[in-house]
Amino acid sequence: MLPSGAFWLQSIGAVRLHRCTGWLSSSGYGSGVALGITRREAKRRRTHTHSDKLTSATRVRFAPSPTGYLHLGGLRTALFNFLLAKKEASQGAFVLRIEDTDRERLVPDATSKLKEDLEWCGLHYDEFYVQSERTAIYKEHTEKLLAEGKAYRCFCSPERLASLRKSQRSSNLPTGYDRHCRHLEESLIQENLSNGVPYTVRFKVPDGSTTVRDLVHGEIVFQNQTLDDTIILKSDGLPTYHLANVVDDHLMRITHVLRGEEWVSSTPKHLLLYGAFKWEPPQYAHLPLLVNKSGGKLSKRQDDVNIGSLREKGYLSSALLNFVALLGWGVPQDSGKVQGSSPPSELNFATHPEFLTMNTLLSRFSLQINKHPAAVSYDKLNYLNHLHIQHHLSHEGLRTPLVQQFRKLIMAEIGCTSDLWTSQRLQDDVYFEQVVDAVKDRIHLVTDFKKFAKPFFVAPDISSPTSDAFKLLNKVPPKQLASVSGSLLDRLAKESDSVWTENTIRQLFLDVSTSAGVGFIDVVKPVRAMVTGSKSGVDLVTVLKVIGLSECQRRIERGVQSISSF
């Protein structure tokens, strides 16, 4: 199946040549010389900033549009850029640039939420820019292209353009601008300007072909005749993405552009702009599409891809970074020691090759990226999140904030309570740590803690016919329930806190099953219902051990009282 983002290989005359990681070139502006500079000059410029000081630092940017919130694809792009900049002794720069020139689709809090999500994930940016605050820069560069005859004003009305597209479609022709205003007489241009006729500025695409040498997809050739004379300045005076990103990338000295595959078809336009300005372009790496489990394009509406939403559901930032890192990137496998990894006795890359901490990512990341679509599997995300929760709980510096988060969750779940035992246990740090250790193997999401930990703090409601505990106990034959409960209470009265161990509890179940003349499971089921209110969860013996003998007796006695009303 051809992914929707790969349309550029068929519909725009693109030809794939071979995989390479080198220089980007274009014919057109520059009289046949690639982008107007020689290869020797390009090599020299790659090692110099605009102040002509020698530098080898990588400079990358994450440039989202605030028309929505950060999603999995955006997080992957941000992460790969961050890793490329920071992987070598933290000398590179990670630039955050908000591309907000599409004013009609802006979401008011998108930028603040984006910055919050990046900080939560630990992707700290070094520089921050907002394109709407740089409009004078784009206008200046537009005027330069107009003055040099490399761009022109287009006075075509929206109605004419709509009619043109309709006519092209009815004739089964490719849609695109017909260059109606490309050769207007200067007198007509001045007349339109004097009369205040609205206009856009379009870039003059030259004849020839443009070659993109992409670090992921290899070499792709586009025939310029298939490219539109794209708008670079809108009628409202704001730049389009094509102009703004080229100007900004150049002025911000961006060395590598890592972005989604959907931008491949725009790259020849960007290279032509670089050629028109006689600038050296950055190196491009277009990341593969993200698809759902059926192989279709991941939908921001149908699939849960919003980072804020995933955070609320209980995913750790480290797990999300681990997950998106594996979407298209192949982790190098070797037997060498990983810098910053955990000791061999703990969860680490050697024992779980898909478990990646930030230290591991920084030491291993490269641009060896798979060009094929990457499938998003939430089963894998849940598995990785479980591993990261275990990792956090095994490291003191990470454990403390996670346990604090657990405490907030369970207290919000339980709310205000008049039960003295519950109140005391919620405030008991030692007890709380015991609960965390008891439930940790069951947790795949941080929010799972509420479900599995609640029985350690709150006795179930057995009196209500709508409660799970009532329904479970109501399924047990009355005589069997009475026999098991009676034998259980007799045995509990003989037990002591000093010997209330897991072995003692297991033996108690065996003794009750014998005295009541029922199977072992026939004892466990009603006890679980009376103590936890559910039919599954943390091992029952563990629950009884942690809550203690007295609380076990109290809950079972309440259960027996409720049974009498059945």
Coordinates of N, CA and C in Angstrom, one line a residue, residues 276-448:
A276 N 18.0 30.9 -5.2 CA 17.7 32.3 -5.6 C 18.4 33.3 -4.6
F277 N 18.5 33.0 -3.4 CA 19.2 33.8 -2.4 C 20.7 33.6 -2.4
K278 N 21.1 32.6 -3.1 CA 22.5 32.2 -3.1 C 23.0 31.8 -1.8
W279 N 22.2 31.0 -1.1 CA 22.5 30.5 0.2 C 22.8 29.0 0.2
E280 N 23.6 28.5 1.1 CA 23.7 27.0 1.2 C 22.6 26.5 2.0
P281 N 21.9 25.4 1.6 CA 20.8 24.9 2.3 C 21.3 23.9 3.4
P282 N 20.5 23.6 4.4 CA 20.9 22.6 5.4 C 20.7 21.3 4.8
Q283 N 21.1 20.3 5.6 CA 20.9 18.9 5.2 C 19.5 18.5 5.6
Y284 N 18.8 17.7 4.8 CA 17.4 17.4 5.1 C 17.3 15.9 5.4
A285 N 16.4 15.6 6.4 CA 16.0 14.2 6.7 C 14.5 14.2 7.0
H286 N 13.8 13.5 6.1 CA 12.4 13.5 6.2 C 12.0 12.2 6.9
L287 N 11.3 12.3 8.0 CA 11.0 11.2 8.8 C 9.8 10.4 8.3
P288 N 9.7 9.1 8.4 CA 8.6 8.3 7.8 C 7.3 8.6 8.5
L289 N 6.3 8.3 7.8 CA 4.9 8.5 8.3 C 4.6 7.6 9.5
L290 N 3.7 8.1 10.3 CA 3.2 7.2 11.4 C 1.9 6.7 10.9
V291 N 1.7 5.4 11.1 CA 0.4 4.8 10.6 C -0.2 4.0 11.8
N292 N -1.5 3.7 11.7 CA -2.1 3.0 12.8 C -1.9 1.5 12.5
K293 N -2.5 0.6 13.4 CA -2.2 -0.8 13.3 C -2.7 -1.4 12.0
S294 N -3.7 -0.7 11.4 CA -4.2 -1.2 10.1 C -3.4 -0.8 8.9
G295 N -2.4 0.1 9.2 CA -1.5 0.6 8.1 C -2.0 1.9 7.5
G296 N -3.1 2.4 8.0 CA -3.7 3.7 7.5 C -3.0 4.9 8.2
K297 N -3.1 6.0 7.7 CA -2.5 7.2 8.2 C -3.0 7.5 9.6
L298 N -2.2 7.8 10.6 CA -2.6 8.0 11.9 C -3.4 9.3 11.9
S299 N -4.6 9.2 12.6 CA -5.5 10.3 12.6 C -5.4 11.0 14.0
K300 N -5.3 12.3 14.0 CA -5.3 13.1 15.2 C -6.6 13.1 15.9
R301 N -7.7 12.8 15.1 CA -9.0 12.8 15.7 C -9.4 11.4 16.2
Q302 N -9.1 10.4 15.4 CA -9.5 9.0 15.7 C -8.6 8.3 16.6
D303 N -7.3 8.6 16.6 CA -6.3 7.9 17.4 C -5.8 8.8 18.5
D304 N -5.6 8.2 19.6 CA -5.2 9.0 20.8 C -3.7 9.3 20.7
V305 N -3.4 10.5 20.1 CA -2.0 10.8 19.8 C -1.5 12.1 20.5
N306 N -2.5 12.8 21.2 CA -2.2 14.0 21.8 C -1.3 13.8 23.1
I307 N -0.2 14.5 23.2 CA 0.7 14.2 24.3 C 0.1 14.6 25.6
G308 N -0.7 15.7 25.7 CA -1.3 16.1 26.9 C -2.3 15.0 27.4
S309 N -3.1 14.5 26.4 CA -4.0 13.4 26.7 C -3.3 12.2 27.2
L310 N -2.2 11.8 26.6 CA -1.5 10.6 27.0 C -0.9 10.8 28.4
R311 N -0.5 12.0 28.7 CA 0.0 12.3 30.0 C -1.1 12.1 31.1
E312 N -2.3 12.6 30.8 CA -3.4 12.5 31.7 C -3.8 11.0 31.9
K313 N -3.6 10.2 30.9 CA -4.0 8.8 31.0 C -3.0 8.0 31.9
G314 N -1.8 8.6 32.1 CA -0.9 7.9 33.0 C 0.4 7.4 32.4
Y315 N 0.8 8.0 31.2 CA 2.1 7.6 30.6 C 3.2 8.5 31.1
L316 N 4.3 8.0 31.4 CA 5.5 8.7 31.8 C 6.1 9.4 30.6
S317 N 6.7 10.5 30.7 CA 7.4 11.2 29.6 C 8.6 10.4 29.1
S318 N 9.3 9.7 30.0 CA 10.4 8.9 29.6 C 9.9 7.7 28.7
A319 N 8.8 7.2 29.0 CA 8.2 6.1 28.2 C 7.8 6.6 26.8
L320 N 7.2 7.8 26.8 CA 6.7 8.3 25.5 C 7.9 8.6 24.6
L321 N 9.0 9.1 25.2 CA 10.2 9.4 24.4 C 10.8 8.1 23.9
N322 N 10.8 7.1 24.7 CA 11.3 5.7 24.4 C 10.5 5.2 23.2
F323 N 9.2 5.4 23.3 CA 8.3 4.8 22.3 C 8.5 5.5 20.9
V324 N 8.5 6.9 20.9 CA 8.6 7.6 19.6 C 10.0 7.4 19.0
A325 N 11.0 7.2 19.9 CA 12.3 6.9 19.3 C 12.4 5.7 18.5
L326 N 11.5 4.7 18.8 CA 11.5 3.5 18.0 C 10.6 3.5 16.8
L327 N 10.0 4.6 16.6 CA 9.1 4.8 15.4 C 9.9 5.2 14.2
G328 N 10.6 4.3 13.6 CA 11.4 4.6 12.4 C 12.9 4.6 12.6
W329 N 13.3 4.5 13.9 CA 14.8 4.5 14.1 C 15.2 3.1 14.6
G330 N 16.2 2.6 14.0 CA 16.8 1.3 14.4 C 17.9 1.5 15.4
V331 N 17.7 0.9 16.6 CA 18.7 1.1 17.7 C 19.9 0.2 17.3
P332 N 21.1 0.8 17.3 CA 22.3 0.0 17.0 C 22.5 -1.1 18.1
Q333 N 22.7 -2.3 17.7 CA 22.9 -3.5 18.6 C 24.4 -3.8 18.7
D334 N 24.9 -3.8 19.9 CA 26.3 -4.2 20.1 C 26.4 -4.7 21.5
S335 N 27.6 -5.3 21.8 CA 27.8 -5.8 23.1 C 28.6 -4.9 24.0
G336 N 28.8 -3.7 23.4 CA 29.6 -2.7 24.2 C 28.8 -2.1 25.3
K337 N 29.5 -1.6 26.3 CA 28.9 -0.9 27.4 C 28.3 0.4 27.0
V338 N 27.0 0.6 27.5 CA 26.3 1.8 27.1 C 26.6 2.9 28.2
Q339 N 27.1 4.0 27.8 CA 27.4 5.1 28.7 C 26.1 5.5 29.4
G340 N 26.2 5.6 30.8 CA 25.0 6.0 31.5 C 24.0 5.0 31.8
S341 N 24.2 3.7 31.4 CA 23.2 2.7 31.6 C 23.2 2.2 33.0
S342 N 22.1 1.5 33.4 CA 22.0 0.9 34.7 C 23.0 -0.2 34.9
P343 N 23.2 -0.5 36.2 CA 24.1 -1.7 36.5 C 23.4 -3.0 35.9
P344 N 24.2 -4.0 35.6 CA 23.7 -5.2 34.9 C 22.6 -5.9 35.7
S345 N 22.5 -5.7 37.0 CA 21.5 -6.4 37.8 C 20.2 -5.7 37.7
E346 N 20.1 -4.5 37.1 CA 18.9 -3.7 37.0 C 18.4 -3.7 35.6
L347 N 17.2 -3.2 35.4 CA 16.6 -3.0 34.1 C 17.4 -2.1 33.2
N348 N 17.9 -2.6 32.1 CA 18.8 -1.8 31.2 C 18.7 -2.2 29.8
F349 N 19.4 -1.6 28.9 CA 19.4 -1.8 27.5 C 19.8 -3.3 27.2
A350 N 20.8 -3.8 28.0 CA 21.3 -5.1 27.7 C 20.2 -6.2 27.9
T351 N 19.4 -6.0 29.0 CA 18.4 -7.0 29.3 C 17.1 -6.8 28.6
H352 N 16.8 -5.5 28.2 CA 15.6 -5.2 27.5 C 16.0 -4.2 26.4
P353 N 16.4 -4.7 25.2 CA 16.9 -3.9 24.1 C 16.0 -2.7 23.7
E354 N 14.7 -2.8 23.9 CA 13.8 -1.8 23.6 C 13.6 -0.7 24.7
F355 N 14.2 -1.0 25.8 CA 14.1 -0.1 27.0 C 15.2 1.0 26.8
L356 N 14.8 2.2 26.6 CA 15.8 3.3 26.3 C 15.6 4.5 27.2
T357 N 16.6 4.8 28.0 CA 16.6 6.0 28.7 C 17.1 7.1 27.9
M358 N 17.1 8.4 28.4 CA 17.6 9.5 27.6 C 19.1 9.3 27.5
N359 N 19.8 8.8 28.5 CA 21.3 8.6 28.4 C 21.6 7.6 27.3
T360 N 20.8 6.6 27.2 CA 21.0 5.6 26.1 C 20.7 6.2 24.7
L361 N 19.7 7.0 24.6 CA 19.3 7.6 23.4 C 20.4 8.6 22.9
L362 N 20.9 9.3 23.9 CA 22.0 10.3 23.5 C 23.3 9.6 23.1
S363 N 23.6 8.5 23.6 CA 24.8 7.8 23.3 C 24.7 7.0 22.0
R364 N 23.5 6.6 21.6 CA 23.3 5.7 20.5 C 22.6 6.3 19.2
F365 N 22.0 7.5 19.4 CA 21.2 8.0 18.3 C 22.1 8.4 17.0
S366 N 21.5 8.0 15.9 CA 22.1 8.4 14.6 C 21.0 8.6 13.6
L367 N 21.3 9.1 12.4 CA 20.3 9.3 11.4 C 20.1 8.1 10.5
Q368 N 20.4 6.9 11.1 CA 20.1 5.7 10.3 C 18.6 5.4 10.5
I369 N 17.8 6.1 9.8 CA 16.3 6.0 10.0 C 15.6 5.2 8.9
N370 N 14.7 4.4 9.2 CA 14.0 3.6 8.3 C 13.0 4.5 7.5
K371 N 13.0 4.4 6.2 CA 12.1 5.2 5.3 C 10.7 4.7 5.2
H372 N 10.5 3.5 5.7 CA 9.1 2.9 5.6 C 8.2 3.4 6.7
P373 N 6.9 3.4 6.5 CA 6.0 3.9 7.6 C 6.2 3.2 8.9
A374 N 6.0 3.9 10.0 CA 6.2 3.3 11.3 C 4.8 3.1 11.9
A375 N 4.5 1.9 12.4 CA 3.2 1.6 13.0 C 3.2 1.9 14.4
V376 N 2.1 2.6 14.9 CA 2.0 3.0 16.3 C 1.2 1.9 17.0
S377 N 1.9 1.2 17.9 CA 1.3 0.1 18.7 C 1.1 0.5 20.1
Y378 N -0.1 0.7 20.6 CA -0.3 1.1 22.0 C 0.0 -0.1 22.9
D379 N -0.1 -1.3 22.4 CA 0.4 -2.4 23.3 C 1.8 -2.3 23.6
K380 N 2.6 -1.9 22.7 CA 4.1 -1.7 22.9 C 4.3 -0.5 23.8
L381 N 3.5 0.6 23.6 CA 3.6 1.8 24.5 C 3.3 1.4 25.9
N382 N 2.2 0.6 26.1 CA 1.9 0.2 27.5 C 3.0 -0.7 28.1
Y383 N 3.6 -1.5 27.3 CA 4.7 -2.4 27.8 C 5.9 -1.5 28.2
L384 N 6.2 -0.5 27.4 CA 7.3 0.3 27.7 C 7.0 1.2 28.9
N385 N 5.8 1.6 29.0 CA 5.5 2.5 30.2 C 5.6 1.7 31.5
H386 N 5.2 0.4 31.4 CA 5.4 -0.5 32.5 C 6.8 -0.6 32.9
L387 N 7.7 -0.8 31.9 CA 9.1 -0.9 32.2 C 9.7 0.4 32.9
H388 N 9.2 1.5 32.4 CA 9.7 2.8 32.9 C 9.2 3.1 34.3
I389 N 8.0 2.6 34.6 CA 7.5 2.7 36.0 C 8.3 1.9 36.9
Q390 N 8.7 0.7 36.5 CA 9.5 -0.2 37.3 C 10.9 0.5 37.5
H391 N 11.4 1.1 36.4 CA 12.7 1.8 36.5 C 12.7 2.9 37.5
H392 N 11.6 3.7 37.4 CA 11.4 4.8 38.3 C 11.4 4.4 39.8
L393 N 10.7 3.3 40.0 CA 10.5 2.8 41.4 C 11.7 2.2 41.9
S394 N 12.7 1.9 41.1 CA 13.9 1.2 41.6 C 15.0 2.2 41.7
H395 N 14.8 3.5 41.5 CA 15.8 4.5 41.6 C 15.2 5.7 42.5
E396 N 15.9 5.9 43.6 CA 15.4 6.8 44.6 C 15.0 8.2 44.1
G397 N 15.9 8.7 43.3 CA 15.6 10.1 42.7 C 14.4 10.1 41.9
L398 N 14.1 9.0 41.2 CA 12.9 9.0 40.4 C 11.7 8.4 41.1
R399 N 11.9 7.6 42.1 CA 10.8 7.0 42.9 C 10.0 8.0 43.7
T400 N 10.7 8.9 44.4 CA 10.0 9.9 45.3 C 8.9 10.7 44.5
P401 N 9.2 11.4 43.4 CA 8.1 12.1 42.8 C 7.0 11.2 42.2
L402 N 7.3 10.0 41.8 CA 6.3 9.1 41.3 C 5.4 8.7 42.5
V403 N 6.0 8.3 43.6 CA 5.2 8.0 44.8 C 4.3 9.1 45.2
Q404 N 4.8 10.3 45.1 CA 4.0 11.5 45.5 C 2.8 11.6 44.5
Q405 N 3.1 11.3 43.3 CA 2.0 11.3 42.3 C 0.9 10.3 42.6
F406 N 1.4 9.1 43.0 CA 0.5 8.0 43.4 C -0.4 8.5 44.6
R407 N 0.2 9.1 45.5 CA -0.5 9.5 46.7 C -1.6 10.5 46.3
K408 N -1.3 11.5 45.5 CA -2.3 12.4 45.0 C -3.5 11.7 44.3
L409 N -3.1 10.8 43.5 CA -4.2 10.0 42.8 C -5.1 9.3 43.7
I410 N -4.6 8.6 44.7 CA -5.4 7.8 45.6 C -6.2 8.6 46.5
M411 N -5.6 9.8 46.9 CA -6.4 10.7 47.8 C -7.5 11.3 47.1
A412 N -7.3 11.7 45.8 CA -8.4 12.2 45.0 C -9.4 11.2 44.7
E413 N -9.0 9.9 44.6 CA -10.0 8.9 44.3 C -10.8 8.6 45.5
I414 N -10.2 8.6 46.7 CA -11.0 8.3 47.9 C -11.8 9.5 48.4
G415 N -11.2 10.7 48.3 CA -11.8 11.9 48.8 C -11.8 12.0 50.3
C416 N -12.7 12.8 50.8 CA -12.8 12.9 52.3 C -13.4 11.7 52.9
T417 N -12.9 11.2 54.0 CA -13.3 10.0 54.6 C -13.4 10.2 56.1
S418 N -14.4 9.6 56.7 CA -14.5 9.6 58.2 C -13.9 8.3 58.8
D419 N -13.4 7.4 58.0 CA -12.9 6.2 58.5 C -11.5 6.5 59.1
L420 N -11.3 6.2 60.3 CA -10.0 6.6 61.0 C -8.9 5.7 60.4
W421 N -9.1 4.4 60.2 CA -8.1 3.5 59.7 C -7.6 4.0 58.3
T422 N -8.5 4.3 57.5 CA -8.2 4.8 56.1 C -7.4 6.1 56.2
S423 N -7.8 7.0 57.0 CA -7.1 8.3 57.2 C -5.7 8.1 57.7
Q424 N -5.5 7.2 58.6 CA -4.2 6.9 59.2 C -3.3 6.3 58.1
R425 N -3.8 5.4 57.4 CA -3.0 4.7 56.4 C -2.6 5.6 55.2
L426 N -3.5 6.5 54.9 CA -3.1 7.5 53.8 C -2.0 8.4 54.2
Q427 N -1.8 8.6 55.5 CA -0.7 9.5 56.0 C 0.5 8.8 56.4
D428 N 0.4 7.5 56.4 CA 1.6 6.6 56.9 C 2.5 6.4 55.7
D429 N 3.7 7.0 55.7 CA 4.6 6.9 54.6 C 5.1 5.4 54.5
V430 N 5.4 4.8 55.6 CA 6.0 3.4 55.5 C 4.9 2.5 54.9
Y431 N 3.7 2.6 55.4 CA 2.6 1.8 54.9 C 2.4 2.1 53.4
F432 N 2.5 3.4 53.0 CA 2.2 3.7 51.6 C 3.3 3.1 50.7
E433 N 4.5 3.1 51.1 CA 5.6 2.5 50.4 C 5.4 1.0 50.2
Q434 N 4.8 0.3 51.3 CA 4.5 -1.1 51.2 C 3.4 -1.4 50.1
V435 N 2.5 -0.5 50.1 CA 1.4 -0.6 49.1 C 2.0 -0.5 47.7
V436 N 2.8 0.5 47.5 CA 3.5 0.8 46.2 C 4.2 -0.5 45.7
D437 N 5.0 -1.1 46.6 CA 5.7 -2.3 46.2 C 4.8 -3.5 46.0
A438 N 3.6 -3.5 46.6 CA 2.7 -4.6 46.5 C 2.0 -4.5 45.1
V439 N 1.8 -3.3 44.6 CA 1.0 -3.2 43.4 C 1.8 -2.9 42.1
K440 N 3.1 -2.6 42.3 CA 3.9 -2.1 41.1 C 3.9 -3.0 39.9
D441 N 3.9 -4.3 40.2 CA 4.0 -5.3 39.0 C 2.7 -5.3 38.2
R442 N 1.7 -4.7 38.7 CA 0.4 -4.7 38.0 C 0.2 -3.4 37.2
I443 N 1.0 -2.5 37.5 CA 0.8 -1.1 36.9 C 1.4 -1.0 35.5
H444 N 0.6 -0.6 34.5 CA 1.1 -0.3 33.2 C 0.9 1.2 32.9
L445 N 0.0 1.8 33.6 CA -0.2 3.3 33.5 C -0.1 3.8 34.9
V446 N 0.3 5.0 35.1 CA 0.4 5.6 36.4 C -0.9 5.7 37.1
T447 N -2.0 5.9 36.3 CA -3.3 6.0 36.8 C -3.9 4.6 37.2
D448 N -3.2 3.5 36.8 CA -3.6 2.2 37.3 C -3.5 2.0 38.8

